[in-house]
PDB file of C-alpha atoms and ligand atoms in Angstrom:
ATOM      1  CA  MET A   1     109.864  93.282 114.530  1.00 71.00           C
ATOM      2  CA  SER A   2     112.229  94.631 111.914  1.00 92.00           C
ATOM      3  CA  LEU A   3     111.714  96.502 108.685  1.00 95.00           C
ATOM      4  CA  GLU A   4     112.078  94.092 105.769  1.00 96.00           C
ATOM      5  CA  GLN A   5     111.487  93.937 102.043  1.00 97.00           C
ATOM      6  CA  THR A   6     110.019  90.972 100.180  1.00 98.00           C
ATOM      7  CA  LEU A   7     109.297  90.109  96.561  1.00 98.00           C
ATOM      8  CA  SER A   8     105.695  89.617  95.493  1.00 98.00           C
ATOM      9  CA  ILE A   9     104.329  88.448  92.139  1.00 99.00           C
ATOM     10  CA  VAL A  10     100.729  88.898  91.049  1.00 99.00           C
ATOM     11  CA  LYS A  11     100.499  85.818  88.832  1.00 99.00           C
ATOM     12  CA  PRO A  12      98.922  85.547  85.330  1.00 98.00           C
ATOM     13  CA  ASP A  13      95.605  84.165  86.659  1.00 98.00           C
ATOM     14  CA  ALA A  14      95.062  87.214  88.878  1.00 98.00           C
ATOM     15  CA  VAL A  15      96.185  89.727  86.240  1.00 98.00           C
ATOM     16  CA  LYS A  16      93.789  88.123  83.737  1.00 98.00           C
ATOM     17  CA  ALA A  17      90.952  88.220  86.301  1.00 98.00           C
ATOM     18  CA  ASN A  18      91.542  91.984  86.726  1.00 98.00           C
ATOM     19  CA  VAL A  19      92.087  91.743  90.493  1.00 98.00           C
ATOM     20  CA  ILE A  20      95.457  93.496  90.830  1.00 98.00           C
ATOM     21  CA  GLY A  21      93.698  96.244  92.793  1.00 98.00           C
ATOM     22  CA  GLY A  22      91.980  93.777  95.121  1.00 98.00           C
ATOM     23  CA  ILE A  23      95.326  92.160  95.874  1.00 98.00           C
ATOM     24  CA  VAL A  24      97.068  95.487  96.446  1.00 98.00           C
ATOM     25  CA  ASP A  25      94.228  96.486  98.797  1.00 98.00           C
ATOM     26  CA  LYS A  26      94.804  93.391 100.953  1.00 98.00           C
ATOM     27  CA  LEU A  27      98.572  93.984 101.000  1.00 98.00           C
ATOM     28  CA  GLU A  28      98.172  97.633 102.024  1.00 98.00           C
ATOM     29  CA  ARG A  29      95.493  96.920 104.630  1.00 98.00           C
ATOM     30  CA  GLY A  30      97.816  94.250 106.019  1.00 98.00           C
ATOM     31  CA  GLY A  31     100.441  96.897 106.713  1.00 98.00           C
ATOM     32  CA  LEU A  32     102.702  96.482 103.682  1.00 98.00           C
ATOM     33  CA  ARG A  33     103.828  99.275 101.386  1.00 96.00           C
ATOM     34  CA  ILE A  34     104.629  98.862  97.683  1.00 97.00           C
ATOM     35  CA  VAL A  35     108.026 100.485  97.112  1.00 96.00           C
ATOM     36  CA  ALA A  36     108.561  99.210  93.551  1.00 96.00           C
ATOM     37  CA  GLN A  37     106.198  97.685  91.010  1.00 97.00           C
ATOM     38  CA  LYS A  38     106.064  96.823  87.308  1.00 97.00           C
ATOM     39  CA  MET A  39     104.063  94.688  84.890  1.00 98.00           C
ATOM     40  CA  ILE A  40     106.171  92.334  82.797  1.00 98.00           C
ATOM     41  CA  ARG A  41     105.792  89.203  80.715  1.00 98.00           C
ATOM     42  CA  LEU A  42     108.214  86.506  81.839  1.00 98.00           C
ATOM     43  CA  THR A  43     110.169  84.595  79.226  1.00 98.00           C
ATOM     44  CA  GLU A  44     110.382  80.833  79.599  1.00 98.00           C
ATOM     45  CA  THR A  45     114.063  81.134  80.514  1.00 98.00           C
ATOM     46  CA  GLN A  46     113.344  83.762  83.172  1.00 98.00           C
ATOM     47  CA  ALA A  47     110.564  81.662  84.702  1.00 98.00           C
ATOM     48  CA  GLN A  48     112.768  78.552  84.757  1.00 98.00           C
ATOM     49  CA  SER A  49     115.568  80.492  86.376  1.00 98.00           C
ATOM     50  CA  PHE A  50     113.297  82.154  88.956  1.00 98.00           C
ATOM     51  CA  TYR A  51     111.831  78.792  90.008  1.00 98.00           C
ATOM     52  CA  ALA A  52     115.101  76.815  89.595  1.00 98.00           C
ATOM     53  CA  GLU A  53     114.793  75.296  93.085  1.00 97.00           C
ATOM     54  CA  HIS A  54     111.695  73.401  91.858  1.00 98.00           C
ATOM     55  CA  LYS A  55     113.234  72.117  88.605  1.00 98.00           C
ATOM     56  CA  ASP A  56     113.097  68.457  89.654  1.00 98.00           C
ATOM     57  CA  ARG A  57     109.526  68.589  90.987  1.00 98.00           C
ATOM     58  CA  PRO A  58     106.787  66.902  88.924  1.00 98.00           C
ATOM     59  CA  PHE A  59     104.815  70.165  88.662  1.00 98.00           C
ATOM     60  CA  PHE A  60     107.735  72.210  87.291  1.00 98.00           C
ATOM     61  CA  SER A  61     106.817  72.261  83.589  1.00 98.00           C
ATOM     62  CA  ASP A  62     103.155  73.090  84.322  1.00 98.00           C
ATOM     63  CA  LEU A  63     104.276  75.853  86.702  1.00 98.00           C
ATOM     64  CA  ILE A  64     106.494  77.395  84.005  1.00 98.00           C
ATOM     65  CA  LYS A  65     103.716  77.140  81.390  1.00 98.00           C
ATOM     66  CA  PHE A  66     101.343  78.898  83.777  1.00 98.00           C
ATOM     67  CA  MET A  67     103.782  81.665  84.710  1.00 98.00           C
ATOM     68  CA  ILE A  68     104.367  82.615  81.064  1.00 98.00           C
ATOM     69  CA  GLU A  69     100.751  82.421  79.878  1.00 98.00           C
ATOM     70  CA  GLY A  70     100.231  86.155  80.436  1.00 98.00           C
ATOM     71  CA  PRO A  71     101.678  89.224  82.122  1.00 98.00           C
ATOM     72  CA  VAL A  72     102.547  89.339  85.817  1.00 99.00           C
ATOM     73  CA  VAL A  73     103.073  92.233  88.228  1.00 98.00           C
ATOM     74  CA  VAL A  74     106.274  92.088  90.271  1.00 98.00           C
ATOM     75  CA  GLN A  75     106.442  94.158  93.446  1.00 98.00           C
ATOM     76  CA  ILE A  76     108.808  94.952  96.272  1.00 97.00           C
ATOM     77  CA  LEU A  77     106.811  95.110  99.505  1.00 98.00           C
ATOM     78  CA  GLU A  78     108.171  96.797 102.603  1.00 97.00           C
ATOM     79  CA  GLY A  79     107.021  96.653 106.213  1.00 97.00           C
ATOM     80  CA  ASP A  80     107.605  95.200 109.668  1.00 97.00           C
ATOM     81  CA  SER A  81     108.504  91.524 109.205  1.00 98.00           C
ATOM     82  CA  ALA A  82     107.396  91.921 105.575  1.00 98.00           C
ATOM     83  CA  ILE A  83     108.340  88.361 104.573  1.00 98.00           C
ATOM     84  CA  SER A  84     106.134  86.600 107.140  1.00 98.00           C
ATOM     85  CA  THR A  85     103.482  89.326 107.071  1.00 98.00           C
ATOM     86  CA  ASN A  86     103.094  88.858 103.312  1.00 98.00           C
ATOM     87  CA  ARG A  87     102.886  85.075 103.700  1.00 98.00           C
ATOM     88  CA  ASP A  88     100.102  85.515 106.255  1.00 98.00           C
ATOM     89  CA  ILE A  89      98.220  87.872 103.912  1.00 98.00           C
ATOM     90  CA  MET A  90      98.667  85.457 100.958  1.00 98.00           C
ATOM     91  CA  GLY A  91      97.461  82.375 102.838  1.00 98.00           C
ATOM     92  CA  ALA A  92      98.304  78.710 102.202  1.00 98.00           C
ATOM     93  CA  THR A  93     100.006  77.802  98.894  1.00 98.00           C
ATOM     94  CA  ASN A  94      97.007  75.695  97.931  1.00 98.00           C
ATOM     95  CA  SER A  95      94.161  78.162  97.360  1.00 98.00           C
ATOM     96  CA  LYS A  96      91.682  75.427  98.285  1.00 98.00           C
ATOM     97  CA  GLU A  97      93.220  75.329 101.784  1.00 98.00           C
ATOM     98  CA  ALA A  98      93.799  79.073 102.229  1.00 98.00           C
ATOM     99  CA  ALA A  99      91.982  80.731 105.128  1.00 98.00           C
ATOM    100  CA  SER A 100      89.097  83.093 104.551  1.00 98.00           C
ATOM    101  CA  GLY A 101      90.257  86.672 104.083  1.00 98.00           C
ATOM    102  CA  THR A 102      93.590  85.720 102.507  1.00 98.00           C
ATOM    103  CA  ILE A 103      94.550  86.640  98.942  1.00 98.00           C
ATOM    104  CA  ARG A 104      94.713  83.034  97.787  1.00 98.00           C
ATOM    105  CA  HIS A 105      91.318  82.245  99.279  1.00 98.00           C
ATOM    106  CA  ALA A 106      89.766  85.293  97.616  1.00 98.00           C
ATOM    107  CA  PHE A 107      91.517  85.176  94.239  1.00 98.00           C
ATOM    108  CA  GLY A 108      93.224  81.800  93.727  1.00 98.00           C
ATOM    109  CA  THR A 109      91.840  78.565  92.302  1.00 98.00           C
ATOM    110  CA  ASP A 110      94.093  75.669  93.363  1.00 98.00           C
ATOM    111  CA  ILE A 111      97.701  74.846  94.253  1.00 98.00           C
ATOM    112  CA  GLU A 112      99.033  75.948  90.861  1.00 97.00           C
ATOM    113  CA  ARG A 113      96.783  78.877  89.993  1.00 98.00           C
ATOM    114  CA  ASN A 114      97.236  80.555  93.356  1.00 98.00           C
ATOM    115  CA  ALA A 115      97.180  84.257  92.396  1.00 98.00           C
ATOM    116  CA  VAL A 116     100.401  85.358  94.100  1.00 98.00           C
ATOM    117  CA  HIS A 117     103.958  84.418  94.952  1.00 98.00           C
ATOM    118  CA  GLY A 118     105.868  85.724  97.969  1.00 98.00           C
ATOM    119  CA  SER A 119     109.458  85.155  99.088  1.00 98.00           C
ATOM    120  CA  ASP A 120     109.718  82.498 101.804  1.00 98.00           C
ATOM    121  CA  SER A 121     112.911  83.651 103.569  1.00 98.00           C
ATOM    122  CA  GLN A 122     115.302  86.587 103.899  1.00 97.00           C
ATOM    123  CA  GLN A 123     117.748  84.881 101.542  1.00 98.00           C
ATOM    124  CA  ALA A 124     115.022  84.231  98.957  1.00 98.00           C
ATOM    125  CA  ALA A 125     113.769  87.823  99.251  1.00 98.00           C
ATOM    126  CA  GLU A 126     117.225  89.215  98.499  1.00 97.00           C
ATOM    127  CA  ARG A 127     117.697  86.932  95.511  1.00 98.00           C
ATOM    128  CA  GLU A 128     114.195  87.471  94.133  1.00 98.00           C
ATOM    129  CA  ILE A 129     114.263  91.269  94.517  1.00 97.00           C
ATOM    130  CA  ALA A 130     117.612  91.424  92.715  1.00 97.00           C
ATOM    131  CA  PHE A 131     116.214  89.064  90.034  1.00 98.00           C
ATOM    132  CA  PHE A 132     113.590  91.620  88.954  1.00 98.00           C
ATOM    133  CA  PHE A 133     114.710  95.071  90.112  1.00 97.00           C
ATOM    134  CA  SER A 134     117.843  97.124  89.497  1.00 95.00           C
ATOM    135  CA  GLN A 135     119.140  99.412  92.246  1.00 91.00           C
ATOM    136  CA  ALA A 136     117.800 102.411  90.303  1.00 91.00           C
ATOM    137  CA  GLU A 137     114.270 100.963  90.405  1.00 92.00           C
ATOM    138  CA  ARG A 138     114.252 100.573  94.188  1.00 88.00           C
ATOM    139  CA  VAL A 139     112.614 103.545  95.816  1.00 75.00           C
ATOM    140  CA  ALA A 140     113.979 104.585  99.198  1.00 64.00           C
ATOM    141  CA  LEU A 141     111.136 105.931 101.320  1.00 59.00           C
ATOM    142  CA  SER A 142     113.136 106.967 104.334  1.00 51.00           C
TER     143      SER A 142
HETATM  144  P1  LIG B 201     104.804  79.816  94.681  1.00 56.61           P
HETATM  145  O1  LIG B 201     104.672  80.439  96.019  1.00 56.61           O
HETATM  146  O2  LIG B 201     104.927  80.716  93.508  1.00 56.61           O
HETATM  147  O3  LIG B 201     106.074  78.839  94.700  1.00 56.61           O
HETATM  148  C1  LIG B 201     106.178  77.721  93.846  1.00 56.61           C
HETATM  149  C2  LIG B 201     104.899  77.427  93.139  1.00 56.61           C
HETATM  150  O4  LIG B 201     104.781  76.127  92.639  1.00 56.61           O
HETATM  151  C3  LIG B 201     103.742  77.559  94.122  1.00 56.61           C
HETATM  152  O5  LIG B 201     103.537  78.894  94.458  1.00 56.61           O
HETATM  153  C4  LIG B 201     102.636  76.892  93.348  1.00 56.61           C
HETATM  154  O6  LIG B 201     102.069  77.766  92.378  1.00 56.61           O
HETATM  155  C5  LIG B 201     103.406  75.801  92.634  1.00 56.61           C
HETATM  156  N1  LIG B 201     103.253  74.523  93.317  1.00 56.61           N
HETATM  157  C6  LIG B 201     103.738  74.171  94.508  1.00 56.61           C
HETATM  158  N2  LIG B 201     103.415  72.900  94.795  1.00 56.61           N
HETATM  159  C7  LIG B 201     102.708  72.440  93.758  1.00 56.61           C
HETATM  160  C8  LIG B 201     102.079  71.202  93.462  1.00 56.61           C
HETATM  161  N3  LIG B 201     102.142  70.159  94.306  1.00 56.61           N
HETATM  162  N4  LIG B 201     101.431  71.086  92.291  1.00 56.61           N
HETATM  163  C9  LIG B 201     101.376  72.129  91.429  1.00 56.61           C
HETATM  164  N5  LIG B 201     101.952  73.340  91.650  1.00 56.61           N
HETATM  165  C10 LIG B 201     102.603  73.493  92.821  1.00 56.61           C
END
């Protein structure tokens, strides 16, 4: 196991449902530490750029509409194998298929309104962290 950082987004559905705390609780109990966090409202351009890899998928325009419908919370999570640990805590992308106890099972609705995003690889984590956080905003704990 190695210490990693990953990018997490509490999506507009979860912010609107007032469950940021419930999500943070699951992340912390799962062994992850929040080392940077802020609430922002994505612009359409930002959302399109963040999700650029999906631009040709049929769900892209609905995904962008959803991600800009209200504020989100972006977080840097740190911990042992943080990228895979966070994906385990989040559960399956489709909330309807997510295992009991996961964030998406507890707080998501379906494949689109799935409460959270988490980086899916080391390369994605580096890109996504740099997308939202400047060096000055990254807290060094050790
Ligand atoms: P996320 O982990 O943020 O990464 C891309 C997002 O696209 C995903 O979560 C879902 O919210 C959304 N998504 C992925 N597949 C589909 C799909 N088949 N239909 C609608 N939305 C999807």
